[in-house]
Amino acid sequence: GNASLVPYSKIDAYLTNETLFKENGFDVTFSGDLRYLNQNEEVREPEQIGLDLLTLNLKANYLKNTTGIFSEFGDIQIDQSVNTLESVARRGGKITLQHDDIFINTFSVLGKETFSFRDGVGITFDTDENIVGVSGGVGLVQNKIVIQALYILGSDQQNSYNSWAQGSPYDQGAQDGSYNSLSQDTGVSKGDVAGVILTTNLLNDKLFTEFEYDESDYDTNDSDEYSADRDKAYRLLFGGAYDIYTYDLVYEHFGPFYNVPGARGLRKDYEGVTATGYMEHEIHSLNASLAGYHDNVDSDPYYSRVNSLYGTLGYKYYGFDSFILGFDYAKGADRSSDEPEEDLSLIHI
């Protein structure tokens, strides 16, 4: 035919920079990635033609004696607690102030995941666009006992990759047994969570404990007719290490309506106990775990309860130079109980 052929051309270049500065207690680190893209074909969002600042991170710390100021801006990671925000990557900033055994931390990040800096730097306290939080604590008995409190507030918007925070079948409307899908409307999910954490380590790591209690007030879709849901999560951990042995035992409870702004993969409607142990001696190692848990923690009559038991056992032999010999075994079982006499969810609208 007479179809014209358009020559294909593409330039895709990256510039990476990392700068370090240290002097008189100051420690500054700057890093970033700049991209230049030029091609005769259109690009899909979130990419764009031309210069684009993909990543940027600035750390500025000051430490003198027992007083410190630690700040980070740009592409950062938020770590508040296991039950709230843990290893959450966002665009924004955070500052920690520390004096002796007292510390306070505050942060502000964008509520949605981003690509490049076209959505802004994320350092505002507008909770309709951002997630903001504050936490503080004090160490006692040479930090062998630490008491913390935290508060997080904000919205979790649909992001650049068109994904949402994971919801629960119980979210918004589940009080009457109906199912709600987050993707059916254009609203955003928003709310807050407050919590306390107590950790102890009185026996030099032979026995440490951690207790966390959190309450959330969260609306998974602010454009629908349902109001926010209140719920709670709590966790108690015992663990330690002695000689060649390490162990931990954890009890966890997560309510079906429990939510945290910006959290991904939080457990919901879960209650259970998990025990793990590990031993390593010379060229041998042995690990074992046993977990028992169930859903429907509020005994909702519209749903059954699934009880699960799961165990693992593993062994490794390191006596060979070129390879490791070992095995792993896992066994699990599920059992349903408290089945509704009829599918009550179908008769509630």
mmCIF file of C-alpha atoms in Angstrom:
data_model
loop_
_atom_site.group_PDB
_atom_site.id
_atom_site.type_symbol
_atom_site.label_atom_id
_atom_site.label_comp_id
_atom_site.label_asym_id
_atom_site.label_seq_id
_atom_site.Cartn_x
_atom_site.Cartn_y
_atom_site.Cartn_z
ATOM 1 C CA GLY A 1 0.000 0.000 0.000
ATOM 2 C CA ASN A 2 0.886 3.659 0.190
ATOM 3 C CA ALA A 3 1.013 3.834 3.995
ATOM 4 C CA SER A 4 3.828 6.151 5.022
ATOM 5 C CA LEU A 5 6.459 4.867 7.398
ATOM 6 C CA VAL A 6 7.245 7.163 10.336
ATOM 7 C CA PRO A 7 10.852 6.770 11.482
ATOM 8 C CA TYR A 8 11.059 5.740 15.163
ATOM 9 C CA SER A 9 13.376 7.759 17.376
ATOM 10 C CA LYS A 10 13.849 7.846 21.138
ATOM 11 C CA ILE A 11 16.218 9.496 23.606
ATOM 12 C CA ASP A 12 15.962 8.319 27.201
ATOM 13 C CA ALA A 13 18.694 9.637 29.512
ATOM 14 C CA TYR A 14 19.098 9.718 33.306
ATOM 15 C CA LEU A 15 21.247 11.866 35.572
ATOM 16 C CA THR A 16 21.817 10.677 39.136
ATOM 17 C CA ASN A 17 23.370 12.807 41.844
ATOM 18 C CA GLU A 18 24.363 12.174 45.470
ATOM 19 C CA THR A 19 26.035 14.800 47.661
ATOM 20 C CA LEU A 20 27.266 14.411 51.239
ATOM 21 C CA PHE A 21 28.252 17.114 53.732
ATOM 22 C CA LYS A 22 29.436 16.714 57.340
ATOM 23 C CA GLU A 23 30.752 19.379 59.710
ATOM 24 C CA ASN A 24 30.391 20.332 63.392
ATOM 25 C CA GLY A 25 27.501 17.988 64.141
ATOM 26 C CA PHE A 26 25.702 18.649 60.857
ATOM 27 C CA ASP A 27 25.106 15.782 58.464
ATOM 28 C CA VAL A 28 23.466 16.619 55.124
ATOM 29 C CA THR A 29 22.733 14.167 52.306
ATOM 30 C CA PHE A 30 21.175 15.095 48.962
ATOM 31 C CA SER A 31 20.248 12.642 46.209
ATOM 32 C CA GLY A 32 18.059 12.751 43.119
ATOM 33 C CA ASP A 33 17.315 11.335 39.673
ATOM 34 C CA LEU A 34 16.621 13.526 36.631
ATOM 35 C CA ARG A 35 15.249 12.040 33.424
ATOM 36 C CA TYR A 36 15.125 13.374 29.857
ATOM 37 C CA LEU A 37 12.761 11.611 27.456
ATOM 38 C CA ASN A 38 12.189 12.513 23.806
ATOM 39 C CA GLN A 39 10.483 10.287 21.264
ATOM 40 C CA ASN A 40 8.158 10.641 18.289
ATOM 41 C CA GLU A 41 5.467 8.474 19.868
ATOM 42 C CA GLU A 42 3.121 9.575 22.601
ATOM 43 C CA VAL A 43 3.836 8.399 26.131
ATOM 44 C CA ARG A 44 1.386 7.101 28.668
ATOM 45 C CA GLU A 45 0.773 8.777 31.972
ATOM 46 C CA PRO A 46 2.469 9.206 34.340
ATOM 47 C CA GLU A 47 5.476 9.584 31.999
ATOM 48 C CA GLN A 48 6.002 12.816 30.056
ATOM 49 C CA ILE A 49 8.145 14.162 27.229
ATOM 50 C CA GLY A 50 11.080 16.353 28.276
ATOM 51 C CA LEU A 51 12.827 16.828 31.606
ATOM 52 C CA ASP A 52 11.283 15.151 34.633
ATOM 53 C CA LEU A 53 12.574 15.078 38.199
ATOM 54 C CA LEU A 54 11.822 11.496 39.185
ATOM 55 C CA THR A 55 13.185 11.312 42.732
ATOM 56 C CA LEU A 56 14.573 13.732 45.268
ATOM 57 C CA ASN A 57 15.681 13.163 48.845
ATOM 58 C CA LEU A 58 17.236 15.619 51.280
ATOM 59 C CA LYS A 59 18.348 14.600 54.770
ATOM 60 C CA ALA A 60 19.567 17.263 57.179
ATOM 61 C CA ASN A 61 20.535 16.143 60.685
ATOM 62 C CA TYR A 62 22.157 17.812 63.651
ATOM 63 C CA LEU A 63 23.374 15.950 66.726
ATOM 64 C CA LYS A 64 25.239 17.332 69.708
ATOM 65 C CA ASN A 65 25.572 15.342 72.928
ATOM 66 C CA THR A 66 22.043 14.054 73.683
ATOM 67 C CA THR A 67 20.140 16.614 71.590
ATOM 68 C CA GLY A 68 19.313 16.008 67.958
ATOM 69 C CA ILE A 69 17.231 17.316 65.074
ATOM 70 C CA PHE A 70 16.616 14.845 62.242
ATOM 71 C CA SER A 71 14.785 15.919 59.084
ATOM 72 C CA GLU A 72 14.061 14.370 55.709
ATOM 73 C CA PHE A 73 12.251 15.777 52.665
ATOM 74 C CA GLY A 74 11.241 14.533 49.233
ATOM 75 C CA ASP A 75 10.776 10.807 48.676
ATOM 76 C CA ILE A 76 10.684 9.494 52.215
ATOM 77 C CA GLN A 77 9.551 6.463 54.194
ATOM 78 C CA ILE A 78 7.147 6.689 57.125
ATOM 79 C CA ASP A 79 7.511 4.238 60.023
ATOM 80 C CA GLN A 80 5.081 4.854 62.867
ATOM 81 C CA SER A 81 4.090 1.415 64.159
ATOM 82 C CA VAL A 82 3.174 -2.111 63.086
ATOM 83 C CA ASN A 83 -0.568 -1.441 63.368
ATOM 84 C CA THR A 84 -0.524 1.926 61.545
ATOM 85 C CA LEU A 85 2.086 3.087 59.018
ATOM 86 C CA GLU A 86 5.081 0.796 58.572
ATOM 87 C CA SER A 87 7.583 1.276 55.719
ATOM 88 C CA VAL A 88 5.158 3.474 53.748
ATOM 89 C CA ALA A 89 6.819 5.349 50.864
ATOM 90 C CA ARG A 90 5.367 8.791 50.057
ATOM 91 C CA ARG A 91 6.334 12.294 48.919
ATOM 92 C CA GLY A 92 6.634 14.809 51.740
ATOM 93 C CA GLY A 93 8.706 15.583 54.811
ATOM 94 C CA LYS A 94 9.306 14.553 58.398
ATOM 95 C CA ILE A 95 11.129 16.038 61.393
ATOM 96 C CA THR A 96 12.198 14.375 64.637
ATOM 97 C CA LEU A 97 13.328 16.267 67.734
ATOM 98 C CA GLN A 98 15.183 14.378 70.453
ATOM 99 C CA HIS A 99 16.599 15.375 73.825
ATOM 100 C CA ASP A 100 17.920 12.758 76.222
ATOM 101 C CA ASP A 101 15.214 10.064 76.371
ATOM 102 C CA ILE A 102 12.368 12.238 75.038
ATOM 103 C CA PHE A 103 11.460 12.468 71.364
ATOM 104 C CA ILE A 104 8.731 13.927 69.156
ATOM 105 C CA ASN A 105 8.146 13.277 65.476
ATOM 106 C CA THR A 106 5.899 14.957 62.919
ATOM 107 C CA PHE A 107 5.352 14.309 59.219
ATOM 108 C CA SER A 108 3.283 15.438 56.245
ATOM 109 C CA VAL A 109 3.075 13.440 53.007
ATOM 110 C CA LEU A 110 0.839 13.313 49.946
ATOM 111 C CA GLY A 111 -2.176 11.060 50.340
ATOM 112 C CA LYS A 112 -1.603 9.482 46.940
ATOM 113 C CA GLU A 113 1.392 7.733 45.468
ATOM 114 C CA THR A 114 3.135 9.862 42.855
ATOM 115 C CA PHE A 115 5.462 9.666 39.884
ATOM 116 C CA SER A 116 7.943 12.570 39.614
ATOM 117 C CA PHE A 117 7.331 15.931 41.281
ATOM 118 C CA ARG A 118 4.418 17.152 39.168
ATOM 119 C CA ASP A 119 2.022 16.570 42.076
ATOM 120 C CA GLY A 120 4.052 18.802 44.389
ATOM 121 C CA VAL A 121 6.440 18.265 47.260
ATOM 122 C CA GLY A 122 3.757 17.092 49.688
ATOM 123 C CA ILE A 123 4.689 19.353 52.597
ATOM 124 C CA THR A 124 1.354 20.867 53.594
ATOM 125 C CA PHE A 125 -1.098 20.264 56.410
ATOM 126 C CA ASP A 126 -4.184 20.083 54.190
ATOM 127 C CA THR A 127 -5.716 16.804 55.356
ATOM 128 C CA ASP A 128 -7.978 16.666 52.289
ATOM 129 C CA GLU A 129 -4.859 16.117 50.170
ATOM 130 C CA ASN A 130 -2.245 14.909 52.643
ATOM 131 C CA ILE A 131 -1.617 12.498 55.472
ATOM 132 C CA VAL A 132 -0.186 14.183 58.555
ATOM 133 C CA GLY A 133 0.886 12.700 61.836
ATOM 134 C CA VAL A 134 2.580 13.343 65.110
ATOM 135 C CA SER A 135 4.075 10.950 67.643
ATOM 136 C CA GLY A 136 6.124 11.256 70.772
ATOM 137 C CA GLY A 137 7.531 9.206 73.562
ATOM 138 C CA VAL A 138 9.805 8.898 76.528
ATOM 139 C CA GLY A 139 12.331 6.264 77.553
ATOM 140 C CA LEU A 140 12.581 5.119 81.152
ATOM 141 C CA VAL A 141 15.164 3.051 83.033
ATOM 142 C CA GLN A 142 17.880 3.726 80.428
ATOM 143 C CA ASN A 143 15.380 3.194 77.625
ATOM 144 C CA LYS A 144 14.512 -0.305 78.822
ATOM 145 C CA ILE A 145 10.917 0.906 78.998
ATOM 146 C CA VAL A 146 9.577 3.158 76.231
ATOM 147 C CA ILE A 147 6.109 4.717 76.166
ATOM 148 C CA GLN A 148 4.834 6.251 72.916
ATOM 149 C CA ALA A 149 1.658 7.887 71.630
ATOM 150 C CA LEU A 150 0.705 8.661 68.023
ATOM 151 C CA TYR A 151 -1.984 10.381 65.993
ATOM 152 C CA ILE A 152 -2.454 10.217 62.200
ATOM 153 C CA LEU A 153 -5.008 12.154 60.143
ATOM 154 C CA GLY A 154 -5.626 12.483 56.416
ATOM 155 C CA SER A 155 -7.023 11.154 53.169
ATOM 156 C CA ASP A 156 -6.030 8.284 50.934
ATOM 157 C CA GLN A 157 -6.797 9.344 47.387
ATOM 158 C CA GLN A 158 -6.905 7.407 44.154
ATOM 159 C CA ASN A 159 -3.301 7.560 43.007
ATOM 160 C CA SER A 160 -1.389 7.942 39.772
ATOM 161 C CA TYR A 161 -1.615 4.211 39.147
ATOM 162 C CA ASN A 162 -5.406 4.131 39.644
ATOM 163 C CA SER A 163 -5.294 1.971 42.774
ATOM 164 C CA TRP A 164 -6.826 2.280 46.213
ATOM 165 C CA ALA A 165 -5.976 1.247 49.719
ATOM 166 C CA GLN A 166 -7.396 -2.186 50.316
ATOM 167 C CA GLY A 167 -10.829 -2.242 51.863
ATOM 168 C CA SER A 168 -12.769 -4.839 53.765
ATOM 169 C CA PRO A 169 -16.062 -6.490 52.789
ATOM 170 C CA TYR A 170 -17.351 -4.987 56.021
ATOM 171 C CA ASP A 171 -16.398 -1.375 55.182
ATOM 172 C CA GLN A 172 -19.240 1.144 54.839
ATOM 173 C CA GLY A 173 -22.585 -0.492 55.019
ATOM 174 C CA ALA A 174 -21.440 -3.796 56.427
ATOM 175 C CA GLN A 175 -23.405 -3.107 59.598
ATOM 176 C CA ASP A 176 -26.437 -4.394 57.707
ATOM 177 C CA GLY A 177 -24.584 -7.209 56.015
ATOM 178 C CA SER A 178 -24.148 -5.555 52.615
ATOM 179 C CA TYR A 179 -20.932 -5.517 50.633
ATOM 180 C CA ASN A 180 -19.290 -2.277 49.582
ATOM 181 C CA SER A 181 -16.759 -1.796 46.761
ATOM 182 C CA LEU A 182 -14.369 1.128 46.964
ATOM 183 C CA SER A 183 -14.184 1.425 43.190
ATOM 184 C CA GLN A 184 -17.856 2.242 42.664
ATOM 185 C CA ASP A 185 -17.634 5.967 43.401
ATOM 186 C CA THR A 186 -15.320 8.933 43.018
ATOM 187 C CA GLY A 187 -14.965 9.785 46.690
ATOM 188 C CA VAL A 188 -11.822 9.548 48.737
ATOM 189 C CA SER A 189 -11.200 7.582 51.902
ATOM 190 C CA LYS A 190 -10.230 9.652 54.918
ATOM 191 C CA GLY A 191 -10.055 9.439 58.670
ATOM 192 C CA ASP A 192 -7.766 9.320 61.657
ATOM 193 C CA VAL A 193 -6.171 6.882 64.072
ATOM 194 C CA ALA A 194 -4.768 7.323 67.585
ATOM 195 C CA GLY A 195 -2.651 4.827 69.461
ATOM 196 C CA VAL A 196 -0.305 4.048 72.321
ATOM 197 C CA ILE A 197 2.706 1.725 72.406
ATOM 198 C CA LEU A 198 4.565 0.280 75.385
ATOM 199 C CA THR A 199 7.815 -1.623 74.873
ATOM 200 C CA THR A 200 10.074 -3.214 77.460
ATOM 201 C CA ASN A 201 13.486 -4.867 77.332
ATOM 202 C CA LEU A 202 14.488 -5.511 80.920
ATOM 203 C CA LEU A 203 16.582 -8.672 80.476
ATOM 204 C CA ASN A 204 19.070 -7.632 77.779
ATOM 205 C CA ASP A 205 17.074 -9.087 74.870
ATOM 206 C CA LYS A 206 16.359 -12.359 76.665
ATOM 207 C CA LEU A 207 12.784 -11.150 77.078
ATOM 208 C CA PHE A 208 11.262 -8.107 75.397
ATOM 209 C CA THR A 209 7.620 -7.155 75.113
ATOM 210 C CA GLU A 210 5.574 -4.784 72.996
ATOM 211 C CA PHE A 211 1.975 -3.770 73.456
ATOM 212 C CA GLU A 212 0.141 -1.542 70.961
ATOM 213 C CA TYR A 213 -3.441 -0.312 71.048
ATOM 214 C CA ASP A 214 -4.997 1.807 68.272
ATOM 215 C CA GLU A 215 -8.443 3.205 67.508
ATOM 216 C CA SER A 216 -9.486 4.467 64.076
ATOM 217 C CA ASP A 217 -12.358 6.616 62.847
ATOM 218 C CA TYR A 218 -12.430 6.121 59.080
ATOM 219 C CA ASP A 219 -14.711 6.751 56.098
ATOM 220 C CA THR A 220 -13.714 4.577 53.137
ATOM 221 C CA ASN A 221 -15.783 6.704 50.734
ATOM 222 C CA ASP A 222 -16.754 10.236 51.729
ATOM 223 C CA SER A 223 -19.138 10.636 48.758
ATOM 224 C CA ASP A 224 -21.600 7.930 49.772
ATOM 225 C CA GLU A 225 -24.372 8.042 52.373
ATOM 226 C CA TYR A 226 -22.540 6.007 55.002
ATOM 227 C CA SER A 227 -20.775 7.650 57.906
ATOM 228 C CA ALA A 228 -17.319 6.869 59.205
ATOM 229 C CA ASP A 229 -16.701 3.648 61.129
ATOM 230 C CA ARG A 230 -14.889 3.385 64.431
ATOM 231 C CA ASP A 231 -12.845 0.300 65.259
ATOM 232 C CA LYS A 232 -9.726 -0.848 67.054
ATOM 233 C CA ALA A 233 -6.607 -2.974 66.713
ATOM 234 C CA TYR A 234 -4.267 -4.245 69.395
ATOM 235 C CA ARG A 235 -1.222 -6.446 69.572
ATOM 236 C CA LEU A 236 0.830 -8.063 72.342
ATOM 237 C CA LEU A 237 4.273 -9.468 71.595
ATOM 238 C CA PHE A 238 6.674 -11.497 73.738
ATOM 239 C CA GLY A 239 10.071 -12.319 72.295
ATOM 240 C CA GLY A 240 13.697 -12.855 73.087
ATOM 241 C CA ALA A 241 17.012 -14.472 72.336
ATOM 242 C CA TYR A 242 19.173 -16.670 74.536
ATOM 243 C CA ASP A 243 22.332 -18.456 73.503
ATOM 244 C CA ILE A 244 21.488 -20.252 70.218
ATOM 245 C CA TYR A 245 17.719 -19.757 70.519
ATOM 246 C CA THR A 246 15.340 -16.992 69.472
ATOM 247 C CA TYR A 247 11.588 -16.972 69.940
ATOM 248 C CA ASP A 248 8.499 -14.790 69.829
ATOM 249 C CA LEU A 249 4.830 -15.118 70.647
ATOM 250 C CA VAL A 250 2.327 -12.553 69.355
ATOM 251 C CA TYR A 251 -1.393 -12.076 69.836
ATOM 252 C CA GLU A 252 -3.156 -9.765 67.360
ATOM 253 C CA HIS A 253 -6.659 -8.389 66.982
ATOM 254 C CA PHE A 254 -7.792 -6.248 64.027
ATOM 255 C CA GLY A 255 -11.416 -5.157 63.819
ATOM 256 C CA PRO A 256 -13.302 -5.391 60.499
ATOM 257 C CA PHE A 257 -13.678 -1.603 60.249
ATOM 258 C CA TYR A 258 -10.128 -0.749 61.303
ATOM 259 C CA ASN A 259 -8.385 1.528 58.776
ATOM 260 C CA VAL A 260 -5.358 3.834 58.663
ATOM 261 C CA PRO A 261 -4.813 6.626 56.084
ATOM 262 C CA GLY A 262 -2.109 5.553 53.633
ATOM 263 C CA ALA A 263 -1.715 2.014 54.957
ATOM 264 C CA ARG A 264 -1.423 -0.844 52.501
ATOM 265 C CA GLY A 265 -2.029 -4.478 53.335
ATOM 266 C CA LEU A 266 -3.323 -3.986 56.871
ATOM 267 C CA ARG A 267 -4.935 -7.029 58.370
ATOM 268 C CA LYS A 268 -8.661 -6.719 58.912
ATOM 269 C CA ASP A 269 -11.231 -8.814 60.704
ATOM 270 C CA TYR A 270 -8.477 -10.966 62.176
ATOM 271 C CA GLU A 271 -7.717 -12.401 65.608
ATOM 272 C CA GLY A 272 -5.018 -14.926 66.319
ATOM 273 C CA VAL A 273 -1.852 -16.121 67.994
ATOM 274 C CA THR A 274 1.444 -16.912 66.272
ATOM 275 C CA ALA A 275 4.454 -18.611 67.874
ATOM 276 C CA THR A 276 7.843 -18.892 66.165
ATOM 277 C CA GLY A 277 11.172 -20.325 67.230
ATOM 278 C CA TYR A 278 14.627 -20.526 65.703
ATOM 279 C CA MET A 279 17.812 -22.361 66.677
ATOM 280 C CA GLU A 280 21.241 -22.152 65.054
ATOM 281 C CA HIS A 281 24.210 -24.213 66.217
ATOM 282 C CA GLU A 282 27.453 -24.477 64.257
ATOM 283 C CA ILE A 283 26.407 -25.946 60.880
ATOM 284 C CA HIS A 284 22.753 -26.629 61.754
ATOM 285 C CA SER A 285 19.651 -24.440 61.942
ATOM 286 C CA LEU A 286 16.079 -25.305 62.825
ATOM 287 C CA ASN A 287 12.954 -23.132 62.651
ATOM 288 C CA ALA A 288 9.321 -23.784 63.516
ATOM 289 C CA SER A 289 6.120 -21.795 63.685
ATOM 290 C CA LEU A 290 2.494 -22.367 64.630
ATOM 291 C CA ALA A 291 -0.386 -19.952 64.008
ATOM 292 C CA GLY A 292 -4.038 -20.166 64.962
ATOM 293 C CA TYR A 293 -6.439 -17.436 63.889
ATOM 294 C CA HIS A 294 -9.990 -16.669 62.764
ATOM 295 C CA ASP A 295 -12.022 -13.944 61.063
ATOM 296 C CA ASN A 296 -15.438 -12.480 61.971
ATOM 297 C CA VAL A 297 -14.017 -11.184 65.234
ATOM 298 C CA ASP A 298 -17.246 -9.323 66.077
ATOM 299 C CA SER A 299 -19.381 -12.490 65.619
ATOM 300 C CA ASP A 300 -21.460 -10.859 62.870
ATOM 301 C CA PRO A 301 -24.514 -13.129 62.373
ATOM 302 C CA TYR A 302 -24.531 -12.428 58.613
ATOM 303 C CA TYR A 303 -21.172 -14.161 58.125
ATOM 304 C CA SER A 304 -19.624 -17.454 59.100
ATOM 305 C CA ARG A 305 -16.348 -17.708 60.987
ATOM 306 C CA VAL A 306 -13.334 -19.403 59.411
ATOM 307 C CA ASN A 307 -10.899 -20.890 61.941
ATOM 308 C CA SER A 308 -7.401 -21.590 60.612
ATOM 309 C CA LEU A 309 -4.406 -23.496 61.947
ATOM 310 C CA TYR A 310 -1.081 -23.306 60.128
ATOM 311 C CA GLY A 311 2.325 -24.717 61.024
ATOM 312 C CA THR A 312 5.795 -24.818 59.462
ATOM 313 C CA LEU A 313 9.028 -26.688 60.147
ATOM 314 C CA GLY A 314 12.384 -26.127 58.494
ATOM 315 C CA TYR A 315 15.938 -27.405 58.771
ATOM 316 C CA LYS A 316 19.200 -26.373 57.058
ATOM 317 C CA TYR A 317 22.645 -27.961 57.012
ATOM 318 C CA TYR A 318 25.614 -25.688 56.184
ATOM 319 C CA GLY A 319 28.363 -28.328 56.200
ATOM 320 C CA PHE A 320 29.015 -28.169 52.456
ATOM 321 C CA ASP A 321 31.043 -25.396 50.837
ATOM 322 C CA SER A 322 29.135 -25.189 47.573
ATOM 323 C CA PHE A 323 25.504 -25.582 48.642
ATOM 324 C CA ILE A 324 23.078 -25.681 51.554
ATOM 325 C CA LEU A 325 21.071 -28.801 52.305
ATOM 326 C CA GLY A 326 17.697 -28.491 53.956
ATOM 327 C CA PHE A 327 13.958 -28.979 53.903
ATOM 328 C CA ASP A 328 10.788 -27.058 54.676
ATOM 329 C CA TYR A 329 7.411 -28.485 55.612
ATOM 330 C CA ALA A 330 4.112 -26.653 55.964
ATOM 331 C CA LYS A 331 0.659 -27.852 56.951
ATOM 332 C CA GLY A 332 -2.571 -25.906 57.274
ATOM 333 C CA ALA A 333 -6.245 -26.464 57.853
ATOM 334 C CA ASP A 334 -9.373 -24.292 57.731
ATOM 335 C CA ARG A 335 -12.701 -24.969 59.362
ATOM 336 C CA SER A 336 -15.887 -22.946 59.014
ATOM 337 C CA SER A 337 -18.228 -22.450 61.953
ATOM 338 C CA ASP A 338 -21.227 -20.339 62.952
ATOM 339 C CA GLU A 339 -22.743 -20.648 59.501
ATOM 340 C CA PRO A 340 -25.846 -18.450 59.041
ATOM 341 C CA GLU A 341 -29.044 -20.455 58.733
ATOM 342 C CA GLU A 342 -29.719 -18.576 55.490
ATOM 343 C CA ASP A 343 -27.930 -16.015 53.376
ATOM 344 C CA LEU A 344 -29.124 -13.026 55.401
ATOM 345 C CA SER A 345 -26.981 -10.596 53.403
ATOM 346 C CA LEU A 346 -29.312 -11.045 50.402
ATOM 347 C CA ILE A 347 -32.359 -9.729 52.239
ATOM 348 C CA HIS A 348 -30.728 -6.490 53.421
ATOM 349 C CA ILE A 349 -30.517 -3.570 51.039
#
